[in-house]
PDB file of C-alpha atoms in Angstrom:
ATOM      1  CA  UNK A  14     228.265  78.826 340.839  1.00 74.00           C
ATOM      2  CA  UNK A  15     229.073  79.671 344.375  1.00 77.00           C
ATOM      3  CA  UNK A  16     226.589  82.094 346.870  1.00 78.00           C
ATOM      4  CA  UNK A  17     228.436  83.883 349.675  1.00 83.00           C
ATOM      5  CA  UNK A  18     226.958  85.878 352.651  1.00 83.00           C
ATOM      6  CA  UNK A  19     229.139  87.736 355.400  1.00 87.00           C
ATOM      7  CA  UNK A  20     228.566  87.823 358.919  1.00 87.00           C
ATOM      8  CA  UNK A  21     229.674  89.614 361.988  1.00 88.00           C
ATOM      9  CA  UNK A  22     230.637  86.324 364.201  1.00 81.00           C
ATOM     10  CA  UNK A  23     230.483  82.244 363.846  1.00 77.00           C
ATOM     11  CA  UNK A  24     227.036  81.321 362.514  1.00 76.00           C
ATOM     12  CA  UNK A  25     225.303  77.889 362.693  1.00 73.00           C
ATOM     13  CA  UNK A  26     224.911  76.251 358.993  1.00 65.00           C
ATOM     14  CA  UNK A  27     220.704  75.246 358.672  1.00 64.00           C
ATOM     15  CA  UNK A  28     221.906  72.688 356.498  1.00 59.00           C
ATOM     16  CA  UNK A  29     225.119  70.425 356.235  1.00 65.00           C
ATOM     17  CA  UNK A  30     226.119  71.339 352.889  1.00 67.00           C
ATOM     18  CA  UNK A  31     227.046  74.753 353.201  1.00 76.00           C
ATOM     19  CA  UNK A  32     230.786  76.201 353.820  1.00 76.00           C
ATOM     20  CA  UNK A  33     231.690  78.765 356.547  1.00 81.00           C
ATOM     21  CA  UNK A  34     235.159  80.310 356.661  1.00 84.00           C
ATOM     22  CA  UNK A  35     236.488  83.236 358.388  1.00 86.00           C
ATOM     23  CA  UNK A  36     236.459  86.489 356.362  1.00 88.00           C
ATOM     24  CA  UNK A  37     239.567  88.756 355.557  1.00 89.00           C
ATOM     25  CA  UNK A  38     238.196  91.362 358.111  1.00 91.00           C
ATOM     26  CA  UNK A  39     238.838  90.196 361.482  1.00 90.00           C
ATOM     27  CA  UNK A  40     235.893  89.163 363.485  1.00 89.00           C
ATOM     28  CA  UNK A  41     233.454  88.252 360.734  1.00 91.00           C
ATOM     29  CA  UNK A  42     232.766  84.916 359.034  1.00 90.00           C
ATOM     30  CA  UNK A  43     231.522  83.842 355.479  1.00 88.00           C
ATOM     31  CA  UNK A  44     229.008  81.444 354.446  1.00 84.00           C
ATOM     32  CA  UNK A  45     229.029  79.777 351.394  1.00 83.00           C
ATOM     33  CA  UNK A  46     227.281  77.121 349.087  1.00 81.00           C
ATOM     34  CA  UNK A  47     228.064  76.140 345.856  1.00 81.00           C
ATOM     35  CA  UNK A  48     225.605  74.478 342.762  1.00 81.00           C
ATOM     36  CA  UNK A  49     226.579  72.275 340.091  1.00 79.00           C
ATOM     37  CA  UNK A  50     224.409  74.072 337.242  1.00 82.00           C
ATOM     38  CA  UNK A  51     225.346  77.711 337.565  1.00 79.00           C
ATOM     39  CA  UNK A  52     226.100  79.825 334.429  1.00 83.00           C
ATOM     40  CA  UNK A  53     225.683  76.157 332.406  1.00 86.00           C
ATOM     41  CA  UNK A  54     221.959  76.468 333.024  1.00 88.00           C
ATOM     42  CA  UNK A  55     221.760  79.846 330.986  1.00 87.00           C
ATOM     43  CA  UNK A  56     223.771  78.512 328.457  1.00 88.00           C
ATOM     44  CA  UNK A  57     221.479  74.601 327.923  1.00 88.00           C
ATOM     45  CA  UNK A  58     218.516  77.645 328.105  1.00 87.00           C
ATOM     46  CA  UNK A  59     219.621  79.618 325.433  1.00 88.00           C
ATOM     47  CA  UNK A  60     220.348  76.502 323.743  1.00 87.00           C
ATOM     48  CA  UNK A  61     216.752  75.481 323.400  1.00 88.00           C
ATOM     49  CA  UNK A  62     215.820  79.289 322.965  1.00 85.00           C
ATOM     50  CA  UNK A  63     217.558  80.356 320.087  1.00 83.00           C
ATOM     51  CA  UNK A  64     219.285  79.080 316.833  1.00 78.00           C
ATOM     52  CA  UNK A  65     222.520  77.945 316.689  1.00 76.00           C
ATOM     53  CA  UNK A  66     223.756  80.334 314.076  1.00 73.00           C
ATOM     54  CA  UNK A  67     222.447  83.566 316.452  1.00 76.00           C
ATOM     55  CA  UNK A  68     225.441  85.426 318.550  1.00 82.00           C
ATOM     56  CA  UNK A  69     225.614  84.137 321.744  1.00 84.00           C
ATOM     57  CA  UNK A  70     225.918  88.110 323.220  1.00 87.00           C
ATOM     58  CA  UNK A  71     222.564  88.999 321.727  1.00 88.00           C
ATOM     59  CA  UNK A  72     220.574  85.626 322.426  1.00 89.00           C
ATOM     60  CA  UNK A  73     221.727  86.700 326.113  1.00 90.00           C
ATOM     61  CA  UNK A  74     220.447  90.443 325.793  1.00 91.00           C
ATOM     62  CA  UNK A  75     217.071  88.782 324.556  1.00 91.00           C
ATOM     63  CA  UNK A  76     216.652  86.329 327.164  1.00 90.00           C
ATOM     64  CA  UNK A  77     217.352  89.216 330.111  1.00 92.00           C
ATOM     65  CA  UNK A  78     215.165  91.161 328.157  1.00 94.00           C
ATOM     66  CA  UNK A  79     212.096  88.514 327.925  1.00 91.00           C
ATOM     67  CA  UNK A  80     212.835  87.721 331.903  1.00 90.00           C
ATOM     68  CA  UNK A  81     212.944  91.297 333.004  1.00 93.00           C
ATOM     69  CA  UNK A  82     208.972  91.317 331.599  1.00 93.00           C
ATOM     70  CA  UNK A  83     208.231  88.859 333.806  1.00 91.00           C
ATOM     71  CA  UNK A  84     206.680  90.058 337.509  1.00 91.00           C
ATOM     72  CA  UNK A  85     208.701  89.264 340.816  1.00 87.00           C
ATOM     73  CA  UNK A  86     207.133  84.677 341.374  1.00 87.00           C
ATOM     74  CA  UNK A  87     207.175  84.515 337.939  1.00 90.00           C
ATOM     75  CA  UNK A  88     203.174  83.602 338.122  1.00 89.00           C
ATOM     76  CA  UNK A  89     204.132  80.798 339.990  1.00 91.00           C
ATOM     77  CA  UNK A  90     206.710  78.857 337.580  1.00 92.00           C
ATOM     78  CA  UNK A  91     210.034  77.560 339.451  1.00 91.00           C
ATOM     79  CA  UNK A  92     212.684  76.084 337.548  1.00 90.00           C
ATOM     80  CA  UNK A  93     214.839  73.421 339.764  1.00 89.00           C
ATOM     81  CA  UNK A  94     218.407  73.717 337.685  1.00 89.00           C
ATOM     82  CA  UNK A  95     219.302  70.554 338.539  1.00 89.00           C
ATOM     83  CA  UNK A  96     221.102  69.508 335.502  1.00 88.00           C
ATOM     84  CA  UNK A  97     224.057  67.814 336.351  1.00 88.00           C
ATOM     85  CA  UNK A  98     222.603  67.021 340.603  1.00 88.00           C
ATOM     86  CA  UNK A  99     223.287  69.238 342.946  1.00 86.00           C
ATOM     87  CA  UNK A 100     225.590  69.697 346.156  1.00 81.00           C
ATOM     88  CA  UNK A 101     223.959  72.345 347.836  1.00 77.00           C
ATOM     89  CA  UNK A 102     222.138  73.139 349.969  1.00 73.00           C
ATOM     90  CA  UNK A 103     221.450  69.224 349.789  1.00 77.00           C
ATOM     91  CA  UNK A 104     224.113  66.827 348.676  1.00 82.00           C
ATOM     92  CA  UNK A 105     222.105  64.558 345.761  1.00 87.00           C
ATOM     93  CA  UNK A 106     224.166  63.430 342.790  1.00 89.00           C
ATOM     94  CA  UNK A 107     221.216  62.163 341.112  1.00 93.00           C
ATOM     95  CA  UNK A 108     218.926  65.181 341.503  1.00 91.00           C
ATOM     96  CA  UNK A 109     217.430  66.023 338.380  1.00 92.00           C
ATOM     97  CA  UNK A 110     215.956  69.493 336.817  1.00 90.00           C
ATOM     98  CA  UNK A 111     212.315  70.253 336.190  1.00 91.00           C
ATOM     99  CA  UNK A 112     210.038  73.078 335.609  1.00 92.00           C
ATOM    100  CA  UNK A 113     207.024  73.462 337.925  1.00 93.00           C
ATOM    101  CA  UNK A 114     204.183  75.776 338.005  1.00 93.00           C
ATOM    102  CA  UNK A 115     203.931  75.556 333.729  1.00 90.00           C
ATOM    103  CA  UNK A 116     200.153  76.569 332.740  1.00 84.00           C
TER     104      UNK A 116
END
């Protein structure tokens, strides 16, 4: 999965693993950084979620349905997706996942 931000000139990346292009509109510049997990994350989640015979569409509907219950810092949980390393913002091929905060 890739994040993109736009901005009105050149902008100085905090970290060296992030992408900046100029944007279609003249004058403006894009930022962008990219993770090896993305949308594969969801689907090793739902995975371990659900059954195997259940329909993918409505193990998805459940899981946005059990994580829209949840308040804004999920009580403190973070999940680092990790699964496969990651790229960005830091460059570690070995970087694994792991969920922190779990009561």
């Amino acid at each position: 999965s890739t994040l993109r931000a736009s901005f009105d000139g050149p902008v100085k990346p905090l970290q060296q693993m992030v992408w900046i292009q100029q944007h279609v509109a003249p004058g403006r510049f894009t930022v962008s950084a990219s993770s090896m997990a993305g949308s594969s994350v969801l689907s090793w989640f739902r995975g371990v979620c659900f059954e195997d015979g259940q329909e993918d569409a409505a193990a998805y509907r459940q899981l946005e349905s059990l994580a829209s219950a949840v308040p804004a810092g999920s009580e403190g949980l973070l999940f680092h997706p990790y699964l496969f390393g990651e790229r960005s913002p830091f460059y570690n091929p070995e970087a694994r996942g792991a969920f922190l905060g779990i009561r």
